Amino acid sequence: MSRIPVTSTPSLLPKLHLQHSAFFDLGSDVYIFETLRTTAGIAVSASNNSIKLYDPQTLMPAATNTYHSDRVTQIKARPNMLLSSSFDQQVAIWDLRQSFGRPAMSFRANSPVLSFDMSLDEKMLVGGTKLDDDLQATVCFWDIHAGKLAKVFEESHSDDITNIQCHPGNAKQLLSGSSDGLVCTYDVSQFDEDEALQFVANIGASVSQCGFFGPDAQFIYAQSDMETLQLWTSDATMLADFGDVRDVVQAGVPIDYVIGCRYDPVQQRLYLLGGSNSGDVHVMHVGAGSFEHVQVLSGGHGDIVRGFDWDAAGGWAVSGGEDGRLSLWSTEKPSTPVVMPSRNAEGSKKSAGGRRFNPY
Amino acid sequence: MHIQVAAVREEVRALLAASAESKRKFVETVELQIGLKNYDPQRDKRFSGTIKLPHIPRPKMTVCILGDAHDVDKAKAIDMPFRSVEDLKKMNKNKKLIKKMAASYDAFIASEALIKQIPRLLGPGLHKAGKFPTPRIRATIKFQLKKVLCLAVAIGNVSMEEDEVLGNIMLAVNFLVSLLKKRWQNVKSLYIKSTMGKPHRLY
């Protein structure tokens, strides 16, 4: 019996089917970190520090850039824009209507940037850094229009800042999450760190992913590296503590790790995506004290799944993983079954989505 | 079974005996050292967190209660250090004073209601010291693996009972291994060691 009550509710969402699958870099052991839908196709960040754009229908690669000289830690999308952060201490803004070679703007921090976001009004870029040799972990605020660093907060975290999210409804509010176990919310109407800090949720373990959710973004989810999940109000009242969510294995859901939480604003539901080491993705609806298992996405991957961008209402998803595969899912049944070439396939063997690409 | 409880118990017994013989002036910490293999720090998860152990490794923690008048009365009754909301307000977000207070205690306990007020009362003053308050004492220990392939965790001290050290070791090992993608195939070696003592191999 699992500690977390789990029921099976497949009717909650239409079934997603695998449409296409492609290798990021066939023949190498490069693997995928994140996959994201943008206005210019699917953006994919990989372990060789590059970012590729793919055609969203065919998964044919359209453009590549190798701008970052070190690990790409996060990518985010806005209309006509892609943003990226890196261990190379930069946050870059790409104009997707221009060539993909150089960013439209880039901003620098004094340490590797692990996380970032852009404010609602697109005026401010906020980045979170790795703990440096002087034991500083910094929240950096850049004024986009002025093109420079406006402010740093150095007191709020004592370890790597793994998450930054700007409030989806308020350009002055944001949250940060850290390996020190804290999720902090800020209101930067007053740009002084002592005054800006609003609430602090002590998760008790290093925060891997966190973010606002809810119709008014009035809640926060926080996942830890210990595979735990907690739900809080944005004014730091804990609503639910699910503990180690791999507990659902006891209820017959064989997950090895958490891929992430995704919020569907249309149905106003929070989902938890759990993955198996063999590449299955389990989709679970998170309730106040229990989970509803909705469906499992199989056949898209053969190893740990890292990236998952999902439009639940639109019936579409794209995933990427440590097998170097990019997979496209939709609620339409594919006309022919998807066949993957083996990882070490050479030459021009053709199969759905597996055609060898020409580097840009 | 990758490690047998009986075999681990023998090593714990030997470690505790060796420590008792050498009569140090301080209480030695017992550390679990896990050597990893086939582990890619870039590919595999960031490995840092806290584990909740059944037996508190640091019984002599100094704890300060932050509270309203009611909590303060309770603290006085059990002879525990405390600061009232008024005391905190009087600090006026003075960074030096707050850091000094943070350095004076191992941990801070406060009610959920008071915890919500801490940012307004003290700003981020307690964050750098890693001492943001919690509603209860958490018997957790921190572990971290950043660049090297060895995970070291303080799981007890030599003043604990053999059963307690053993219990903490078994829990910590099983938990940490469960976080590894290839489980035991990612483990190269396991040792326990007291601060001044020699390593005892478990695996």
Coordinates of C-alpha atoms in Angstrom, one line a residue:
Chain A
M1 CA 0.0 0.0 0.0
S2 CA 1.4 3.4 -0.9
R3 CA 1.4 6.3 1.6
I4 CA 0.1 8.6 -1.2
P5 CA -3.3 7.5 -2.3
V6 CA -3.3 6.9 -6.0
T7 CA -6.3 6.2 -8.2
S8 CA -6.4 5.5 -11.9
T9 CA -8.3 8.1 -13.9
P10 CA -7.4 7.8 -17.6
S11 CA -10.5 9.8 -18.7
L12 CA -9.0 13.0 -17.3
L13 CA -7.1 13.7 -20.5
P14 CA -7.2 12.4 -24.1
K15 CA -4.4 9.8 -24.7
L16 CA -1.2 11.2 -26.2
H17 CA 0.4 9.1 -28.9
L18 CA 4.0 9.1 -30.2
Q19 CA 4.1 10.8 -33.6
H20 CA 7.8 11.2 -34.4
S21 CA 11.1 10.5 -32.8
A22 CA 14.5 11.7 -33.8
F23 CA 18.0 11.7 -32.6
F24 CA 19.7 14.9 -31.6
D25 CA 23.0 13.7 -32.8
L26 CA 22.9 10.2 -34.2
G27 CA 26.1 8.2 -33.5
S28 CA 27.3 10.3 -30.5
D29 CA 26.4 10.1 -26.8
V30 CA 25.2 13.7 -26.7
Y31 CA 21.9 13.8 -24.7
I32 CA 19.1 16.2 -24.3
F33 CA 18.4 18.5 -21.3
E34 CA 15.3 20.5 -22.3
T35 CA 12.8 20.7 -25.1
L36 CA 10.6 23.7 -25.6
R37 CA 8.0 24.9 -28.1
T38 CA 8.9 28.4 -29.5
T39 CA 7.4 30.5 -32.3
A40 CA 10.2 29.2 -34.6
G41 CA 9.9 25.6 -33.8
I42 CA 11.0 23.3 -31.1
A43 CA 14.1 24.4 -29.2
V44 CA 16.3 21.7 -27.7
S45 CA 19.3 22.2 -25.4
A46 CA 21.9 19.4 -25.3
S47 CA 24.9 18.2 -23.3
N48 CA 27.4 19.4 -25.9
N49 CA 26.4 23.0 -25.0
S50 CA 24.5 23.6 -28.2
I51 CA 20.8 24.6 -28.9
K52 CA 18.9 23.3 -31.9
L53 CA 15.7 24.4 -33.5
Y54 CA 13.5 21.7 -35.0
D55 CA 10.5 21.8 -37.3
P56 CA 7.5 21.1 -35.1
Q57 CA 5.8 18.8 -37.6
T58 CA 8.6 16.7 -39.0
L59 CA 11.3 17.0 -36.4
M60 CA 13.7 18.0 -39.1
P61 CA 16.5 20.2 -37.6
A62 CA 16.3 23.8 -38.9
A63 CA 19.1 25.6 -37.1
T64 CA 21.9 25.1 -34.6
N65 CA 23.9 27.4 -32.4
T66 CA 27.0 26.8 -30.4
Y67 CA 27.2 30.2 -28.8
H68 CA 27.5 29.0 -25.2
S69 CA 31.0 27.8 -24.3
D70 CA 29.7 25.8 -21.3
R71 CA 26.7 23.9 -20.2
V72 CA 23.3 25.4 -21.1
T73 CA 21.5 25.3 -17.8
Q74 CA 18.0 26.6 -18.8
I75 CA 16.0 27.7 -21.9
K76 CA 12.8 29.6 -21.9
A77 CA 10.5 30.9 -24.7
R78 CA 8.5 34.1 -25.3
P79 CA 6.8 35.2 -28.5
N80 CA 9.6 35.5 -31.2
M81 CA 12.2 35.0 -28.5
L82 CA 14.3 32.2 -27.0
L83 CA 16.3 32.8 -23.8
S84 CA 19.2 30.7 -22.5
S85 CA 21.4 30.7 -19.5
S86 CA 24.7 28.9 -19.1
F87 CA 27.6 27.9 -16.9
D88 CA 29.6 30.4 -19.1
Q89 CA 28.0 33.1 -16.8
Q90 CA 25.7 34.5 -19.5
V91 CA 22.0 34.9 -20.1
A92 CA 21.3 35.3 -23.8
I93 CA 18.2 36.6 -25.6
W94 CA 17.7 35.2 -29.1
D95 CA 15.5 37.0 -31.7
L96 CA 13.9 34.0 -33.5
R97 CA 13.1 36.2 -36.6
Q98 CA 16.9 36.7 -37.1
S99 CA 19.6 34.2 -37.9
F100 CA 20.3 31.9 -35.0
G101 CA 24.1 32.5 -34.9
R102 CA 24.3 35.3 -32.4
P103 CA 22.0 36.5 -29.7
A104 CA 20.2 39.8 -29.9
M105 CA 21.4 40.6 -26.4
S106 CA 23.5 38.9 -23.7
F107 CA 24.0 39.7 -20.1
R108 CA 26.8 38.6 -17.8
A109 CA 27.0 37.5 -14.1
N110 CA 30.1 36.8 -12.0
S111 CA 29.4 33.1 -11.8
P112 CA 27.7 30.3 -13.7
V113 CA 24.0 31.1 -14.2
L114 CA 21.8 28.1 -13.2
S115 CA 18.4 29.6 -13.7
F116 CA 16.6 32.7 -14.9
D117 CA 13.3 34.3 -16.0
M118 CA 12.0 37.4 -17.7
S119 CA 9.5 39.7 -16.0
L120 CA 6.0 40.0 -17.3
D121 CA 6.6 43.4 -18.8
E122 CA 9.8 42.2 -20.5
K123 CA 11.8 45.0 -18.8
M124 CA 13.8 42.9 -16.3
L125 CA 15.8 39.7 -16.6
V126 CA 16.5 37.8 -13.3
G127 CA 19.2 35.2 -13.0
G128 CA 20.3 32.8 -10.2
T129 CA 23.9 31.8 -9.8
K130 CA 25.9 28.9 -8.6
L131 CA 27.6 29.2 -5.2
D132 CA 31.0 30.8 -5.9
D133 CA 34.3 30.3 -4.2
D134 CA 33.5 33.2 -1.8
L135 CA 30.3 31.3 -0.8
Q136 CA 28.0 33.8 -2.5
A137 CA 25.0 32.7 -4.4
T138 CA 23.5 35.7 -6.2
V139 CA 20.1 36.8 -7.6
C140 CA 21.0 39.1 -10.5
F141 CA 18.6 41.7 -11.9
W142 CA 19.4 43.1 -15.4
D143 CA 17.6 46.1 -16.9
I144 CA 17.0 44.8 -20.4
H145 CA 16.4 48.2 -22.0
A146 CA 19.6 49.7 -20.4
G147 CA 21.4 46.5 -21.2
K148 CA 23.1 46.2 -17.9
L149 CA 23.0 44.8 -14.3
A150 CA 20.8 46.9 -12.1
K151 CA 20.9 45.1 -8.8
V152 CA 22.1 41.9 -7.0
F153 CA 20.7 40.1 -4.0
E154 CA 23.4 38.2 -2.1
E155 CA 21.8 37.5 1.3
S156 CA 18.8 35.4 0.4
H157 CA 20.4 32.1 -0.4
S158 CA 23.4 30.2 1.0
D159 CA 23.7 27.7 -1.9
D160 CA 23.2 27.3 -5.7
I161 CA 20.1 29.1 -6.9
T162 CA 18.4 26.4 -9.0
N163 CA 15.2 28.2 -9.9
I164 CA 14.0 31.7 -10.7
Q165 CA 10.4 32.4 -11.8
C166 CA 8.9 35.8 -12.4
H167 CA 5.2 36.0 -11.4
P168 CA 3.0 35.5 -14.4
G169 CA 0.6 38.3 -13.3
N170 CA 2.9 40.8 -11.6
A171 CA 6.0 42.3 -13.2
K172 CA 7.5 43.1 -9.7
Q173 CA 7.1 39.7 -8.1
L174 CA 9.2 36.6 -8.4
L175 CA 10.4 33.6 -6.6
S176 CA 13.8 31.8 -6.2
G177 CA 14.5 28.3 -5.1
S178 CA 17.9 27.0 -4.0
S179 CA 20.0 24.0 -2.9
D180 CA 19.8 25.5 0.6
G181 CA 16.2 24.2 0.8
L182 CA 14.5 27.6 0.7
V183 CA 12.0 29.0 -1.7
C184 CA 11.9 32.9 -1.4
T185 CA 9.3 35.2 -2.8
Y186 CA 10.1 38.9 -3.5
D187 CA 8.4 42.1 -4.5
V188 CA 10.9 44.4 -6.1
S189 CA 8.8 47.5 -6.1
Q190 CA 11.3 48.4 -3.5
F191 CA 14.6 47.3 -4.9
D192 CA 16.2 46.7 -1.5
E193 CA 16.8 43.1 -0.6
D194 CA 15.7 43.5 3.1
E195 CA 12.4 45.1 1.9
A196 CA 11.9 43.0 -1.2
L197 CA 11.9 39.6 0.6
Q198 CA 8.3 38.7 1.2
F199 CA 7.9 35.0 2.3
V200 CA 10.2 32.0 2.7
A201 CA 9.2 28.4 2.5
N202 CA 11.7 26.0 4.1
I203 CA 11.4 22.9 2.0
G204 CA 13.9 21.0 4.1
A205 CA 15.9 19.6 1.2
S206 CA 17.7 21.0 -1.8
V207 CA 15.1 22.5 -4.3
S208 CA 15.4 21.0 -7.8
Q209 CA 12.3 22.6 -9.3
C210 CA 9.7 25.0 -8.1
G211 CA 7.2 27.5 -9.5
F212 CA 4.0 29.3 -9.2
F213 CA 0.8 27.6 -10.2
G214 CA -3.0 28.2 -9.9
P215 CA -5.5 30.4 -11.7
D216 CA -4.0 33.5 -10.0
A217 CA -0.5 31.9 -9.5
Q218 CA -1.4 31.9 -5.8
F219 CA 0.3 28.5 -5.1
I220 CA 3.8 27.2 -5.3
Y221 CA 5.0 23.7 -5.9
A222 CA 8.5 22.7 -4.8
Q223 CA 10.3 19.5 -5.7
S224 CA 13.6 18.4 -4.1
D225 CA 16.6 16.3 -5.2
M226 CA 15.2 13.8 -2.8
E227 CA 12.2 13.3 -5.1
T228 CA 9.9 15.0 -2.6
L229 CA 7.0 17.3 -3.5
Q230 CA 5.4 19.9 -1.4
L231 CA 2.6 22.4 -2.3
W232 CA 2.5 25.8 -0.6
T233 CA 0.5 29.0 -0.8
S234 CA 2.5 31.9 -2.2
D235 CA 2.5 33.4 1.3
A236 CA 4.3 30.4 2.7
T237 CA 1.6 28.2 4.2
M238 CA 2.3 24.6 3.5
L239 CA -0.7 22.9 1.9
A240 CA 0.6 19.4 1.2
D241 CA 3.7 17.4 1.8
F242 CA 3.8 14.3 -0.3
G243 CA 7.3 13.2 0.8
D244 CA 9.2 11.0 -1.6
V245 CA 6.8 10.6 -4.5
R246 CA 8.5 7.4 -5.6
D247 CA 6.2 6.0 -3.0
V248 CA 3.7 5.6 -5.8
V249 CA 5.7 2.5 -6.9
Q250 CA 3.8 0.8 -4.0
A251 CA 0.6 1.6 -5.8
G252 CA 1.8 0.1 -9.1
V253 CA 3.2 3.2 -10.7
P254 CA 6.9 2.3 -11.5
I255 CA 8.7 5.6 -11.5
D256 CA 12.4 6.1 -10.6
Y257 CA 12.5 9.9 -10.5
V258 CA 10.5 13.1 -11.0
I259 CA 10.7 14.8 -14.4
G260 CA 8.7 17.8 -13.2
C261 CA 5.4 19.5 -12.5
R262 CA 3.3 21.1 -15.2
Y263 CA 0.3 23.3 -14.7
D264 CA -2.6 23.3 -17.2
P265 CA -4.3 26.7 -16.9
V266 CA -7.3 25.7 -19.0
Q267 CA -8.5 22.8 -16.7
Q268 CA -6.6 24.4 -13.7
R269 CA -4.9 21.2 -12.8
L270 CA -1.4 20.6 -11.6
Y271 CA 0.3 17.5 -13.0
L272 CA 3.3 15.6 -11.8
L273 CA 5.4 13.8 -14.5
G274 CA 7.3 10.8 -13.2
G275 CA 9.8 8.9 -15.3
S276 CA 11.3 5.4 -15.3
N277 CA 14.9 4.7 -16.0
S278 CA 13.7 2.9 -19.2
G279 CA 12.1 6.0 -20.6
D280 CA 8.4 5.8 -19.7
V281 CA 6.7 9.0 -18.6
H282 CA 3.8 8.7 -16.1
V283 CA 1.3 11.6 -16.0
M284 CA -0.4 12.1 -12.7
H285 CA -2.8 14.7 -11.6
V286 CA -1.9 16.2 -8.2
G287 CA -4.8 16.7 -5.8
A288 CA -4.8 18.1 -2.3
G289 CA -3.6 14.9 -0.8
S290 CA -3.6 12.2 -3.5
F291 CA -2.6 11.6 -7.1
E292 CA -4.7 10.4 -10.0
H293 CA -2.7 8.4 -12.5
V294 CA -3.9 9.5 -16.0
Q295 CA -1.7 7.8 -18.6
V296 CA 1.8 6.5 -19.4
L297 CA 3.7 7.6 -22.4
S298 CA 5.8 4.7 -23.7
G299 CA 8.1 4.1 -26.6
G300 CA 9.4 7.6 -26.9
H301 CA 12.6 7.0 -24.9
G302 CA 15.0 4.3 -23.8
D303 CA 16.6 6.2 -20.9
I304 CA 16.0 9.0 -18.4
V305 CA 13.6 11.7 -19.7
R306 CA 14.8 15.2 -18.9
G307 CA 12.8 17.6 -21.0
F308 CA 9.1 17.7 -21.4
D309 CA 7.1 20.6 -22.8
W310 CA 3.4 20.1 -22.8
D311 CA 0.2 21.8 -24.0
A312 CA -2.4 19.7 -22.2
A313 CA -5.4 21.6 -23.7
G314 CA -3.9 21.6 -27.2
G315 CA -3.1 17.8 -26.9
W316 CA 0.6 18.2 -27.8
A317 CA 3.9 17.4 -26.1
V318 CA 7.6 17.1 -26.9
S319 CA 10.1 15.2 -24.8
G320 CA 13.8 14.7 -24.7
G321 CA 16.1 12.5 -22.7
E322 CA 19.5 10.9 -21.9
D323 CA 19.1 8.6 -24.9
G324 CA 19.6 11.6 -27.1
R325 CA 16.1 11.2 -28.5
L326 CA 13.6 13.9 -29.2
S327 CA 10.0 12.7 -29.3
L328 CA 6.8 14.4 -30.4
W329 CA 3.4 13.4 -29.0
S330 CA -0.2 14.3 -29.8
T331 CA -3.7 13.2 -29.3
E332 CA -4.0 12.2 -33.0
K333 CA -3.2 8.6 -33.7
P334 CA -0.2 8.3 -36.1
S335 CA -1.0 6.9 -39.5
T336 CA 2.0 4.6 -39.5
P337 CA 3.8 3.2 -36.4
V338 CA 6.9 5.2 -35.4
V339 CA 10.1 3.2 -36.1
M340 CA 13.4 4.3 -34.5
P341 CA 16.8 3.5 -36.0
S342 CA 19.2 2.0 -33.5
R343 CA 21.5 4.5 -31.8
N344 CA 24.6 3.4 -33.8
A345 CA 22.9 3.4 -37.2
E346 CA 25.2 4.7 -39.9
G347 CA 24.6 6.2 -43.3
S348 CA 21.2 7.2 -44.7
K349 CA 18.8 4.6 -43.4
K350 CA 15.4 6.2 -43.5
S351 CA 12.6 5.8 -41.0
A352 CA 10.0 8.0 -39.5
G353 CA 11.9 11.0 -38.0
G354 CA 15.3 9.2 -38.2
R355 CA 16.8 10.8 -41.3
R356 CA 20.4 11.9 -40.9
F357 CA 20.5 15.7 -40.7
N358 CA 22.9 18.1 -42.3
P359 CA 24.6 20.3 -39.7
Y360 CA 23.5 23.9 -40.2
Chain B
M1 CA 21.9 -8.5 0.0
H2 CA 24.7 -6.1 -0.8
I3 CA 25.5 -5.4 2.8
Q4 CA 24.6 -7.7 5.7
V5 CA 23.3 -6.1 8.9
A6 CA 25.4 -8.5 11.0
A7 CA 28.6 -7.6 9.2
V8 CA 27.9 -3.9 9.5
R9 CA 27.2 -4.3 13.2
E10 CA 30.6 -5.9 13.7
E11 CA 32.3 -3.0 12.0
V12 CA 30.3 -0.5 14.1
R13 CA 31.2 -2.4 17.2
A14 CA 34.9 -2.3 16.3
L15 CA 34.7 1.4 15.4
L16 CA 33.1 2.3 18.7
A17 CA 35.5 0.1 20.7
A18 CA 38.5 1.7 19.1
S19 CA 37.2 5.1 19.8
A20 CA 36.4 4.3 23.5
E21 CA 40.0 3.0 23.9
S22 CA 41.6 6.2 22.6
K23 CA 39.7 8.5 25.0
R24 CA 39.5 11.7 23.0
K25 CA 38.7 15.1 24.5
F26 CA 35.8 15.6 22.1
V27 CA 33.0 13.4 20.9
E28 CA 34.1 12.0 17.6
T29 CA 31.7 12.1 14.6
V30 CA 31.0 8.9 12.8
E31 CA 31.0 9.4 9.0
L32 CA 29.7 7.2 6.2
Q33 CA 31.8 7.5 3.0
I34 CA 30.3 6.2 -0.2
G35 CA 32.7 5.9 -3.2
L36 CA 30.8 6.1 -6.5
K37 CA 31.6 4.6 -9.9
N38 CA 30.0 4.9 -13.4
Y39 CA 28.6 8.2 -12.2
D40 CA 28.6 11.3 -14.4
P41 CA 28.2 14.4 -12.2
Q42 CA 26.9 16.3 -15.3
R43 CA 24.4 13.7 -16.4
D44 CA 23.3 12.4 -13.1
K45 CA 21.2 14.5 -10.7
R46 CA 22.6 17.2 -8.5
F47 CA 23.2 15.3 -5.4
S48 CA 22.7 17.3 -2.3
G49 CA 20.0 17.3 0.3
T50 CA 19.1 16.2 3.8
I51 CA 18.1 12.8 5.2
K52 CA 15.9 12.4 8.1
L53 CA 17.6 9.9 10.4
P54 CA 15.9 7.8 13.2
H55 CA 18.5 8.8 15.8
I56 CA 19.6 12.4 16.1
P57 CA 23.4 12.5 15.6
R58 CA 23.8 15.8 17.4
P59 CA 22.0 15.6 20.8
K60 CA 23.8 18.6 22.1
M61 CA 22.4 21.1 19.5
T62 CA 21.8 24.5 20.9
V63 CA 18.3 25.6 19.9
C64 CA 16.7 29.0 20.3
I65 CA 12.9 29.5 20.3
L66 CA 11.5 32.4 18.4
G67 CA 8.0 33.2 19.5
D68 CA 5.1 35.2 20.8
A69 CA 4.4 35.7 24.5
H70 CA 2.9 32.2 24.8
D71 CA 5.8 30.4 23.1
V72 CA 8.2 32.5 25.2
D73 CA 6.5 31.3 28.4
K74 CA 6.9 27.7 27.3
A75 CA 10.6 28.3 26.5
K76 CA 11.1 29.8 29.9
A77 CA 9.4 26.8 31.6
I78 CA 11.8 24.3 30.0
D79 CA 14.8 26.6 30.4
M80 CA 15.4 27.1 26.6
P81 CA 16.9 30.2 25.0
F82 CA 14.3 32.3 23.3
R83 CA 13.7 35.6 21.5
S84 CA 10.3 37.2 21.5
V85 CA 8.7 39.0 18.6
E86 CA 9.5 42.3 20.4
D87 CA 13.2 41.3 20.8
L88 CA 13.3 40.6 17.0
K89 CA 11.6 43.9 16.2
K90 CA 14.1 45.7 18.3
M91 CA 16.9 44.4 16.2
N92 CA 15.6 46.7 13.5
K93 CA 17.0 44.4 10.7
N94 CA 20.5 45.2 11.9
K95 CA 22.6 42.7 9.9
K96 CA 25.4 42.5 12.5
L97 CA 23.1 41.7 15.3
I98 CA 21.1 39.2 13.3
K99 CA 24.3 37.4 12.2
K100 CA 25.6 37.3 15.7
M101 CA 22.3 35.7 16.9
A102 CA 22.5 33.3 14.0
A103 CA 26.0 32.3 15.0
S104 CA 25.0 31.8 18.6
Y105 CA 22.7 28.8 18.1
D106 CA 22.7 25.7 16.0
A107 CA 19.0 26.0 15.0
F108 CA 15.9 28.1 15.5
I109 CA 12.4 26.9 16.2
A110 CA 9.3 28.9 15.6
S111 CA 5.6 28.4 15.1
E112 CA 4.3 28.4 11.5
A113 CA 2.5 31.7 12.2
L114 CA 5.8 33.3 13.4
I115 CA 7.8 31.8 10.5
K116 CA 5.7 33.7 8.1
Q117 CA 6.7 37.0 9.8
I118 CA 10.4 36.3 9.8
P119 CA 11.2 37.9 6.4
R120 CA 9.4 41.1 7.6
L121 CA 11.1 41.1 11.0
L122 CA 14.6 40.0 10.1
G123 CA 14.9 40.2 6.3
P124 CA 17.2 37.5 4.9
G125 CA 19.5 37.7 8.0
L126 CA 19.3 34.0 8.9
H127 CA 19.6 32.6 5.4
K128 CA 23.3 32.8 4.9
A129 CA 24.0 30.8 8.0
G130 CA 21.5 28.2 6.7
K131 CA 19.4 28.7 9.9
F132 CA 16.0 29.7 8.7
P133 CA 13.6 28.5 11.4
T134 CA 11.5 25.3 11.3
P135 CA 8.4 24.4 13.3
R136 CA 10.2 21.3 14.9
I137 CA 13.7 20.0 15.4
R138 CA 14.4 18.1 12.3
A139 CA 16.7 15.1 12.8
T140 CA 18.2 15.6 9.4
I141 CA 21.8 15.6 8.2
K142 CA 23.1 17.2 5.2
F143 CA 25.0 15.5 2.4
Q144 CA 26.5 16.9 -0.8
L145 CA 28.3 15.6 -3.8
K146 CA 29.6 18.2 -6.1
K147 CA 32.7 17.5 -8.1
V148 CA 34.3 14.4 -6.6
L149 CA 33.0 10.9 -6.6
C150 CA 32.8 10.4 -2.9
L151 CA 29.8 11.2 -0.8
A152 CA 30.5 11.8 2.9
V153 CA 27.7 11.9 5.4
A154 CA 27.9 12.4 9.2
I155 CA 25.5 9.8 10.5
G156 CA 26.2 9.7 14.2
N157 CA 28.8 10.1 16.9
V158 CA 30.7 7.8 19.2
S159 CA 28.5 8.6 22.2
M160 CA 25.5 6.9 20.6
E161 CA 24.4 3.3 21.2
E162 CA 25.6 0.6 18.8
D163 CA 22.0 0.0 17.6
E164 CA 21.5 3.7 16.9
V165 CA 24.6 4.0 14.8
L166 CA 23.7 0.8 13.0
G167 CA 20.1 2.0 12.4
N168 CA 21.3 5.3 11.0
I169 CA 23.9 3.6 8.7
M170 CA 21.4 1.2 7.2
L171 CA 18.8 3.9 6.6
A172 CA 21.3 6.3 5.1
V173 CA 22.9 3.7 2.8
N174 CA 19.5 2.4 1.5
F175 CA 18.2 5.9 0.9
L176 CA 21.3 7.3 -0.8
V177 CA 21.6 4.2 -3.1
S178 CA 17.9 4.6 -4.0
L179 CA 18.7 8.0 -5.5
L180 CA 21.4 6.6 -7.8
K181 CA 20.3 5.7 -11.3
K182 CA 22.1 2.4 -11.3
R183 CA 21.6 1.8 -7.6
W184 CA 24.3 -0.6 -6.3
Q185 CA 26.1 -0.6 -9.7
N186 CA 27.0 3.0 -9.0
V187 CA 28.6 2.2 -5.7
K188 CA 32.3 1.4 -5.6
S189 CA 32.9 1.3 -1.9
L190 CA 31.4 2.0 1.5
Y191 CA 33.4 2.9 4.6
I192 CA 32.6 4.2 8.1
K193 CA 35.1 6.2 10.0
S194 CA 35.2 8.1 13.3
T195 CA 36.9 11.5 13.2
M196 CA 40.3 10.3 14.4
G197 CA 39.9 6.6 13.7
K198 CA 40.7 4.4 10.8
P199 CA 38.2 3.6 8.0
H200 CA 36.2 0.4 8.4
R201 CA 35.1 -1.1 5.1
L202 CA 31.4 -2.2 4.7
Y203 CA 31.4 -2.8 1.0

